[in-house]
Coordinates of C-alpha atoms in Angstrom, one line a residue:
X1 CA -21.1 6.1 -21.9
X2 CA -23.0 8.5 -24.5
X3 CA -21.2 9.7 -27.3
X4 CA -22.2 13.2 -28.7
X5 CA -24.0 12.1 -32.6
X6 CA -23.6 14.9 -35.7
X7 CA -26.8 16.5 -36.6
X8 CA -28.1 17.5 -39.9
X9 CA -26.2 20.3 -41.6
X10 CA -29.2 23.0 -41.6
X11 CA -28.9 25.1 -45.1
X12 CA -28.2 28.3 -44.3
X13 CA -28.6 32.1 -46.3
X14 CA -25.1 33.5 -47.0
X15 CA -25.1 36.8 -45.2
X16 CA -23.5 39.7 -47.0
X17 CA -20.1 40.3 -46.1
X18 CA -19.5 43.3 -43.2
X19 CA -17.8 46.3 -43.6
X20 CA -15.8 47.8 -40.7
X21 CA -18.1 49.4 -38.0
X22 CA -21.3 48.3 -39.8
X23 CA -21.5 45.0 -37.6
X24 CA -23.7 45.4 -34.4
X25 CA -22.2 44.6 -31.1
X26 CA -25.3 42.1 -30.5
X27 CA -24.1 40.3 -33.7
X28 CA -20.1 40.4 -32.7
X29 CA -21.3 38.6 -29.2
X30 CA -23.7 36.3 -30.7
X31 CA -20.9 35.1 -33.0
X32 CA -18.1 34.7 -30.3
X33 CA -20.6 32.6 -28.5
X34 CA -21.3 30.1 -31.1
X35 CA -17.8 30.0 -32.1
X36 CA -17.5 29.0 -28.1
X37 CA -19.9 26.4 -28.2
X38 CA -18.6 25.3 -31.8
X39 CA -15.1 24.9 -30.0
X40 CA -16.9 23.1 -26.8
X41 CA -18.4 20.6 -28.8
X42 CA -15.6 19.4 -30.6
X43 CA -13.7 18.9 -27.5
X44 CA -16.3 17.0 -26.4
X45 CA -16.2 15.0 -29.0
X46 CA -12.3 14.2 -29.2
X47 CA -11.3 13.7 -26.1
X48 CA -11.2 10.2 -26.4
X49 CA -9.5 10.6 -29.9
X50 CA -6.9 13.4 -27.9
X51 CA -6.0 10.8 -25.6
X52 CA -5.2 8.0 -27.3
X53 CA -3.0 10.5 -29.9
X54 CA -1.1 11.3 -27.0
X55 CA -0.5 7.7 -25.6
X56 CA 0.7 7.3 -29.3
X57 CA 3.0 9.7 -29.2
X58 CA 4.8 8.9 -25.7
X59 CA 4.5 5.1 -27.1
X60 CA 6.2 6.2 -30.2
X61 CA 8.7 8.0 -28.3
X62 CA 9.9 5.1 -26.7
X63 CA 13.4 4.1 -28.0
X64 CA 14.3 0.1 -28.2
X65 CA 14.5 -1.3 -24.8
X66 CA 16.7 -3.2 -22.8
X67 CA 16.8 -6.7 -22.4
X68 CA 17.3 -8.3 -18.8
X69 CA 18.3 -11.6 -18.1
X70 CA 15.6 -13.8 -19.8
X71 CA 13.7 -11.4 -20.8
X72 CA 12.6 -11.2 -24.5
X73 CA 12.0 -8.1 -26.6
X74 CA 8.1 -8.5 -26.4
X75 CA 7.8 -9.3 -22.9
X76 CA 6.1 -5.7 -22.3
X77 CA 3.2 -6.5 -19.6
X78 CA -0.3 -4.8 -19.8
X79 CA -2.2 -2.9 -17.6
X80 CA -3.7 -4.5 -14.7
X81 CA -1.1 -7.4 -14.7
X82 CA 1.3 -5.8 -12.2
X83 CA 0.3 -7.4 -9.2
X84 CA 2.4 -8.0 -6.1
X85 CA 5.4 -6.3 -4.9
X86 CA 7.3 -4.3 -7.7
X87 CA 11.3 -4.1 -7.7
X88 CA 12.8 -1.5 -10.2
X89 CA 16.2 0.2 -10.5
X90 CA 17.0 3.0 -12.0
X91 CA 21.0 4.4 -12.4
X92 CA 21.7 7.9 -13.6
X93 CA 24.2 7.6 -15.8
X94 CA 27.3 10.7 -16.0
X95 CA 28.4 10.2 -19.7
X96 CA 27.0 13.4 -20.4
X97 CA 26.1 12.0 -23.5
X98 CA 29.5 13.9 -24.9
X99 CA 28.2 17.4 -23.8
X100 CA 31.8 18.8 -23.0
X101 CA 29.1 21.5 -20.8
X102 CA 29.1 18.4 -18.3
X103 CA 32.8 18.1 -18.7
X104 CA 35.2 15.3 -20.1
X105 CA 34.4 11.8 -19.5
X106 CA 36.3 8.9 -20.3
X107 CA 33.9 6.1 -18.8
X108 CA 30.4 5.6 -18.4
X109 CA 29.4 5.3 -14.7
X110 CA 26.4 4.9 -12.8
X111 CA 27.2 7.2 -10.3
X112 CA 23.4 7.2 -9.3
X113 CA 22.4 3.9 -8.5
X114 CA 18.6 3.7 -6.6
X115 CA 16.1 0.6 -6.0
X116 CA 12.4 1.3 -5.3
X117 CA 10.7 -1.2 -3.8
X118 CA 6.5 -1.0 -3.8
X119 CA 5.1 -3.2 -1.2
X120 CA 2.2 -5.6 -2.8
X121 CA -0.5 -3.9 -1.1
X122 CA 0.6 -0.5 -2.2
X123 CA 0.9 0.9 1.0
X124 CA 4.3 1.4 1.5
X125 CA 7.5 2.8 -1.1
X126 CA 11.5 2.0 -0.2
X127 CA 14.1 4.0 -2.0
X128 CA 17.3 2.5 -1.7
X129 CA 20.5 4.4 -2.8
X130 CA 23.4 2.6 -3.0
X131 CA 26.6 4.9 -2.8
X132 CA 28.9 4.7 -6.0
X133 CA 32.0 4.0 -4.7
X134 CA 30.7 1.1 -2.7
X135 CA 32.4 -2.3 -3.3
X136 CA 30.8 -5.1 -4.5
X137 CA 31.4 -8.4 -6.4
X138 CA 29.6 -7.7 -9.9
X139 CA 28.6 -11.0 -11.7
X140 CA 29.1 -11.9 -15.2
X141 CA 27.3 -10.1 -17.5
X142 CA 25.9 -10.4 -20.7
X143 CA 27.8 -7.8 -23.5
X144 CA 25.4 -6.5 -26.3
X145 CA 27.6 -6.9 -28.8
X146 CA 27.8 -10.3 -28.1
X147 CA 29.8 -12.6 -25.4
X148 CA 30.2 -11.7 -21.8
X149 CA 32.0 -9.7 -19.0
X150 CA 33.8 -11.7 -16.8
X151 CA 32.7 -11.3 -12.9
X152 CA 35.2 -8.9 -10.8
X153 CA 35.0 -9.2 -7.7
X154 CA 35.1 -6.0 -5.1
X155 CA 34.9 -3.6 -7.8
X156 CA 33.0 -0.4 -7.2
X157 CA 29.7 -0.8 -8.2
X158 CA 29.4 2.3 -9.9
X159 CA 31.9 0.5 -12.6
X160 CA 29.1 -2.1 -13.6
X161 CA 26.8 0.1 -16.4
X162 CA 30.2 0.1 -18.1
X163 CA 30.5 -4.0 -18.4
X164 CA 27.4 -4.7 -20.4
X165 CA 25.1 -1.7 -20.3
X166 CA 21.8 -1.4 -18.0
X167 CA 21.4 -5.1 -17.6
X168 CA 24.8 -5.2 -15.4
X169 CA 23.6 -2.6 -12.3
X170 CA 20.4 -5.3 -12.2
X171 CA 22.5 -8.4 -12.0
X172 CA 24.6 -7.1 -9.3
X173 CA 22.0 -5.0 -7.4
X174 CA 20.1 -8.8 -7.4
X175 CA 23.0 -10.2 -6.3
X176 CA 23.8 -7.9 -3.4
X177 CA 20.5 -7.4 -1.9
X178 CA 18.7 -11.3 -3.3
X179 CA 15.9 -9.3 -4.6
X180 CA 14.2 -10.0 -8.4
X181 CA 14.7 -6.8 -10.4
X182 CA 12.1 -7.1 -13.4
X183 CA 12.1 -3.6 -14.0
X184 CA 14.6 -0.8 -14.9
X185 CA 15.6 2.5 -16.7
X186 CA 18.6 4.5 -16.9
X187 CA 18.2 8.9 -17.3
X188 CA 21.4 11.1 -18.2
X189 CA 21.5 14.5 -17.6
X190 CA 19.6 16.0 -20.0
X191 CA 16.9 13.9 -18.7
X192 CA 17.3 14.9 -15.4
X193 CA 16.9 18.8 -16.9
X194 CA 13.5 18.0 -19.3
X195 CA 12.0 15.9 -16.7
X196 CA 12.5 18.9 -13.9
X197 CA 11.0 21.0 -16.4
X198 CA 8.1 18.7 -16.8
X199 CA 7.1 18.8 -13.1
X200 CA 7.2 22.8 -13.1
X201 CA 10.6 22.5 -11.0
X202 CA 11.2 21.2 -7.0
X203 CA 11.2 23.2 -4.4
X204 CA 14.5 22.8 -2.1
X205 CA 15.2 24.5 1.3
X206 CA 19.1 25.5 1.6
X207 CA 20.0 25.8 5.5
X208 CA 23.4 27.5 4.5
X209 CA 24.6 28.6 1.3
X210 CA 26.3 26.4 -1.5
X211 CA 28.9 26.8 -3.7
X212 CA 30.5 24.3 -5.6
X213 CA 32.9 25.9 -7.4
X214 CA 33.8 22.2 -9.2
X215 CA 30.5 22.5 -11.3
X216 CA 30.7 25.4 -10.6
X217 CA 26.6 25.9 -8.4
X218 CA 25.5 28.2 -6.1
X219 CA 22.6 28.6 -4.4
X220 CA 21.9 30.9 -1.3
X221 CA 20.1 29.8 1.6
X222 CA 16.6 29.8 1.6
X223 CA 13.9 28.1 -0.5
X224 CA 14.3 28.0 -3.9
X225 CA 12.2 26.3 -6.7
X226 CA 14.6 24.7 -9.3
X227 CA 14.4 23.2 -12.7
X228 CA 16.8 23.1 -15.8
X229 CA 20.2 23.4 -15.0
X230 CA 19.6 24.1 -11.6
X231 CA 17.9 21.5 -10.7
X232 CA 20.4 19.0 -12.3
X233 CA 23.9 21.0 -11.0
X234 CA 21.4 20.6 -7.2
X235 CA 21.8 16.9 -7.3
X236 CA 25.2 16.9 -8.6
X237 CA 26.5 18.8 -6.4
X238 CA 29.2 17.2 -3.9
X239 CA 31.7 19.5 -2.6
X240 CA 29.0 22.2 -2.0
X241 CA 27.2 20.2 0.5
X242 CA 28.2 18.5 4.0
X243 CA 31.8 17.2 4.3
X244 CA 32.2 17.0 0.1
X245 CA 31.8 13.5 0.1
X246 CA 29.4 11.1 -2.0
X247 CA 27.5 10.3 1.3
X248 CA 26.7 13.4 2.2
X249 CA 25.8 14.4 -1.7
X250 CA 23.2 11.5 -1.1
X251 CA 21.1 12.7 1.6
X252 CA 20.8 16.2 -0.3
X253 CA 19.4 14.0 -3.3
X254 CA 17.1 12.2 -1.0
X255 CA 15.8 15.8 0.2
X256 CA 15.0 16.6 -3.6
X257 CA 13.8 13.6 -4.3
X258 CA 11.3 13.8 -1.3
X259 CA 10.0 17.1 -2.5
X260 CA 9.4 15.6 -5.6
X261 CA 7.1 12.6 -4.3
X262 CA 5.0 15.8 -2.6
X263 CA 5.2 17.8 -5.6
X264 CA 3.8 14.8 -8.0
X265 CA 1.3 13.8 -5.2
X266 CA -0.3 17.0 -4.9
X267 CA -3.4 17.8 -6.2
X268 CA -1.5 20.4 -8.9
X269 CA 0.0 18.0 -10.5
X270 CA -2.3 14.7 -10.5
X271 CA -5.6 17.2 -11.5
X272 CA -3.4 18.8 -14.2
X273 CA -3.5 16.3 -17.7
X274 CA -1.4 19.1 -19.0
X275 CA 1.3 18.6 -16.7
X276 CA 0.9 14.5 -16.8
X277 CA 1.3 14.4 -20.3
X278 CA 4.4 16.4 -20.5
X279 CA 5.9 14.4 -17.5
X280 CA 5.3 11.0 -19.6
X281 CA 6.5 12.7 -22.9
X282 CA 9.4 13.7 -21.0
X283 CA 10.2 10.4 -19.7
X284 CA 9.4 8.8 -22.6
X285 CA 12.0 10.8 -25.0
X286 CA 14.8 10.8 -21.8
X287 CA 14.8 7.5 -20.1
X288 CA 16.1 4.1 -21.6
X289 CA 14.0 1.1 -20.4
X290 CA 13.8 -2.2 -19.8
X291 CA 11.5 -4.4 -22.2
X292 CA 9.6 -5.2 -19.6
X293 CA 8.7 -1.0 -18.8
X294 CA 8.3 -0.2 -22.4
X295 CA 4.7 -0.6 -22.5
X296 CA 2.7 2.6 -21.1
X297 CA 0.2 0.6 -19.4
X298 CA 2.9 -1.1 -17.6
X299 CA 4.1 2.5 -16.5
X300 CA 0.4 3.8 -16.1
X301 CA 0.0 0.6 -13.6
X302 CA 3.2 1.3 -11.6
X303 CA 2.3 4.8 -11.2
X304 CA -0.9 4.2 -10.1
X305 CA 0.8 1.6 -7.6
X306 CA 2.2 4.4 -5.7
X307 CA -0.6 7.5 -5.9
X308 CA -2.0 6.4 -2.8
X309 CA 0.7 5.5 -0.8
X310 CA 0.9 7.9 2.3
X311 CA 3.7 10.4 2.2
X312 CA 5.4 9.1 6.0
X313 CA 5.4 5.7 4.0
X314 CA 7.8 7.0 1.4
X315 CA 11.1 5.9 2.8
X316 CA 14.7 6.8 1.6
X317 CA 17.0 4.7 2.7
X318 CA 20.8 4.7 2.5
X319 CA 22.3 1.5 2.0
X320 CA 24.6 1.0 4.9
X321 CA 28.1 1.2 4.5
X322 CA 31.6 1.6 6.4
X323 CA 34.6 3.5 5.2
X324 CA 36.9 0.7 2.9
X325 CA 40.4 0.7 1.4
X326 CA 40.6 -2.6 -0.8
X327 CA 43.1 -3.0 -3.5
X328 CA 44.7 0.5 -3.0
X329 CA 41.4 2.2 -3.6
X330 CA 39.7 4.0 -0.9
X331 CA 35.5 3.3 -1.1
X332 CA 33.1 2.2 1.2
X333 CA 31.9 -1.5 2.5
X334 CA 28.6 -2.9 3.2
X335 CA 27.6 -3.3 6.7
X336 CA 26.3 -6.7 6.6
X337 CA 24.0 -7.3 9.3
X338 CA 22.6 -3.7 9.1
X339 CA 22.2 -4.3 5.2
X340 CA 20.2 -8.0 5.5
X341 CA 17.8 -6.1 8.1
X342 CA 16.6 -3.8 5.1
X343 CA 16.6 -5.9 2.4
X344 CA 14.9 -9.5 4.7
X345 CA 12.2 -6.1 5.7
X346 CA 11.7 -5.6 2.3
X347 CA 11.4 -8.8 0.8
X348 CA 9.0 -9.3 3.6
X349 CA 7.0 -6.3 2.5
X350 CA 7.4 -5.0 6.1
X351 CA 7.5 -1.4 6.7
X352 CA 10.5 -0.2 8.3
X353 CA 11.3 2.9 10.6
X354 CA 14.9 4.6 10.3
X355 CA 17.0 5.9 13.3
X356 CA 20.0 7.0 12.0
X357 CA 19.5 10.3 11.0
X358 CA 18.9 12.1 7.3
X359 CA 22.9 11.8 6.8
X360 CA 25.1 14.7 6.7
X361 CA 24.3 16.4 3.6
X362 CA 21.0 17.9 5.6
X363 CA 19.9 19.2 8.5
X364 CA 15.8 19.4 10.0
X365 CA 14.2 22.6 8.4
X366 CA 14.6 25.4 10.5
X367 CA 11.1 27.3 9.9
X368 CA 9.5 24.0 10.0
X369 CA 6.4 24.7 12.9
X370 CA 6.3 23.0 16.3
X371 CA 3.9 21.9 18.0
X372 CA 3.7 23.5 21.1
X373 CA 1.9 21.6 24.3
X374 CA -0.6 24.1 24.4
X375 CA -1.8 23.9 21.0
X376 CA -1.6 19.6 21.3
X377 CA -5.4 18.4 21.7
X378 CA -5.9 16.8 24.5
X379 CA -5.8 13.0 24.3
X380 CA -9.3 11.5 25.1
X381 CA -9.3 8.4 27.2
X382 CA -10.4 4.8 25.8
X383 CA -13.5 3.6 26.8
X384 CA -12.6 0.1 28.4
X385 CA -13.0 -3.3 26.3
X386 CA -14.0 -6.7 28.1
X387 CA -11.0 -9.0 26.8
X388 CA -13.2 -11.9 27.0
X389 CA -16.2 -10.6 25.3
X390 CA -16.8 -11.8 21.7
X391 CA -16.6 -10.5 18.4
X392 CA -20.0 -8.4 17.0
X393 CA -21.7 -11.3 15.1
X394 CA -20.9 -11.2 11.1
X395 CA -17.6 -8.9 11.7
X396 CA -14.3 -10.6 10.9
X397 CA -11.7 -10.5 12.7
X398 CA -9.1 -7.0 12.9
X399 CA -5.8 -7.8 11.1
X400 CA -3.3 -7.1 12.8
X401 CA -1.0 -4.3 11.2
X402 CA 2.3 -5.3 10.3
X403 CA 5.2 -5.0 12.3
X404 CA 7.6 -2.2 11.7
X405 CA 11.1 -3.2 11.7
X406 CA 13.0 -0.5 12.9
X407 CA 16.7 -0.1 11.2
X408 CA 20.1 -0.2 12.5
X409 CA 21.2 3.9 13.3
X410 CA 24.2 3.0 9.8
X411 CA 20.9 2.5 7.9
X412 CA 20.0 6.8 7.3
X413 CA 17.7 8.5 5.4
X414 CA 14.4 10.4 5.3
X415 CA 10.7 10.4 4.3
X416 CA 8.6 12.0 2.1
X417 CA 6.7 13.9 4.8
X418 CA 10.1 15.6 6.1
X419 CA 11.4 18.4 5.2
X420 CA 14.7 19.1 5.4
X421 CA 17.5 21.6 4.2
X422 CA 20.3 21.5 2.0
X423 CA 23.6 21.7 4.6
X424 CA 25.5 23.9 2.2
X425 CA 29.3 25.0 2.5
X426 CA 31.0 26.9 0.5
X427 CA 34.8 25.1 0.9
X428 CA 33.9 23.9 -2.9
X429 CA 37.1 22.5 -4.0
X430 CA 38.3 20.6 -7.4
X431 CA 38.4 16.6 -8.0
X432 CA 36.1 13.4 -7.4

């Protein structure tokens, strides 16, 4: 790689100083052009320096992480040695960070609890969402202020951030699905808001209106581009989408979150260093990581991991649940066979196809175009193949793709290639 050298400093003749209206217009441009290629050539010549002050700054950014079972402070990997398939979890936390705007709290939840799974070959992503008042067993877990929670058994699992910080929704997300989590990061609100910012906003599609009149959000129906607020108040929003429940409140997450893989994939965004830069900075000063995700490289090389994974190989999954009441408390119950189908397809690094709908906080986009018959090309027959006639000479043998497991109907979600719509209503009411 060249590197642009300094020349010589030429001496030069002072030139006397000019008055107003005495300088010719042939000297103004001739100035504003070297001033140009003045400007040029030091950008040139600190790019390199540019970038790595910017990976300084996210790195300094980076508060102290969190340490996972076994995990040490320094174990922060480097780039290039995230190989095979990659577990991490990330919970949204609702504390508010005591911003009364969010309203009162008097726990810290994590009412948003999601797994993404990238296949070892990087050529498939799950998201799995686990619904927060699901009941689960959540295992001991380590206190850091020293000791230990006792395990509690069928607790919601949205109780376990609140028994020993990030390193508890890990333990019992490990323990419910047998997967290795080595990876994590929590976001609060405000880091939902900067890092909406960061991306330029989502665009949503809202079938009917919503108003939640317990946030209070509205939004009218149509398509709507939202950051800030609005994008944050969007994926809070419960009683302003489907039947008011959690579920429901999921599926309309999963539709933002699908626009946002498109959003990030697009050629705007991943062409744009402006726009990377303030999506890491923004992470960087919002999330709280693992020890193991501190490092940038680490980041860098997840990222990367999922860039070229095709959009219908995004999958959002719901984890599958039934309608519970257990110790006076109404929730929801895994469905276990339905539930060690997703997780035996993912540990298997399968890819998996969903039949049970996007879930009732969204319906199919209404404007989205059809392919009519007429317009379908038509398909153009196969040439027959002699089953007994052998392979070119030199050419290995085609692999066999991989088989895709197909889902119980309890298991719903989407993709990141469909677009859906927001099913609004506007019975907003108070509570939950």
């Amino acid at each position: 790689m060249s590197t642009l050298s300094p020349q010589p400093a030429q001496a030069a003749t002072p030139a006397p100083l000019a008055r107003h209206g005495q300088l010719k217009a042939g000297n103004t441009a001739a100035t504003v052009l070297k001033f140009v290629a003045a400007a040029l050539a030091v950008v040139l010549v600190s790019t390199a320096s540019i970038a790595a002050v910017a990976v300084h700054n996210i790195a300094s950014a980076i508060a102290p992480g969190v340490a996972l079972p076994g995990e040490e402070e320094e174990d922060a990997l480097t780039i290039g040695t995230v190989d095979g398939p990659v577990n991490l979890l990330l919970v949204g936390s609702d504390s508010g960070e005591g911003n009364l705007a969010y309203g009162e709290r008097d726990a810290t939840l994590n009412d948003v609890t999601m797994l993404l799974h990238i296949s070892a070959d990087r050529e498939r992503a799950t998201v799995v969402s686990f619904p927060r008042d699901l009941f689960v067993d959540i295992p001991e877990c380590p206190n850091p202020d020293g000791g230990s929670f006792p395990a509690a058994s069928s607790q919601k699992i949205n109780q376990s951030l609140s028994r020993g910080g990030l390193a508890c929704p890990v333990l019992t997300v490990e323990s419910l699905t047998g997967l290795e989590i080595p990876y994590a990061a929590k976001i609060e609100f405000g880091g939902v808001i900067e890092m909406s910012n960061a991306v330029g906003g989502v665009e949503v599609c809202v079938a009917s209106p919503i108003d939640d009149r317990n946030i209070p959000f509205k939004l009218d129906a149509g398509t709507h581009t939202l950051s800030g607020i609005d994008a944050l108040q969007f994926l809070r929003t419960r009683y302003g989408v489907g039947d008011g429940s959690d579920l429901t409140r999921i599926s309309n997450q999963q539709q933002f979150l699908s626009s946002l893989v498109r959003t990030l994939k697009s050629s705007e965004t991943l062409s744009n260093p402006v726009k990377l830069y303030g999506i890491a900075s923004a992470a960087s000063r919002n999330l709280e990581f693992s020890n193991s995700l501190r490092n940038v490289d680490t980041m860098v090389a997840i990222a990367g991991a999922l860039k070229d994974i095709p959009l219908e190989e995004v999958v959002f999954a719901r984890y599958p649940i039934a309608d519970a009441t257990i110790g006076g408390q109404s929730g929801v119950a895994p469905i276990a066979d339905a539930a060690d189908a997703l997780f035996a397809a993912i540990a298997a690094d399968l890819p998996i196809g969903l039949t049970g709908g996007t879930g009732g906080g969204t319906v199919a986009d209404p404007n989205a175009p059809v392919a009519s018959p007429e317009s379908s090309p038509a398909p153009v027959p196969a040439e027959p193949v002699d089953p007994n006639a052998p392979a070119p000479s030199g050419s290995p043998a085609p692999e066999a793709p991989p088989t895709r497991v197909e889902l119980p109907d309890t298991v719903q979600g989407t993709t990141a290639d469909e677009v859906t719509c927001s099913a609004g209503q506007t019975a907003g009411r108070p509570g939950g």
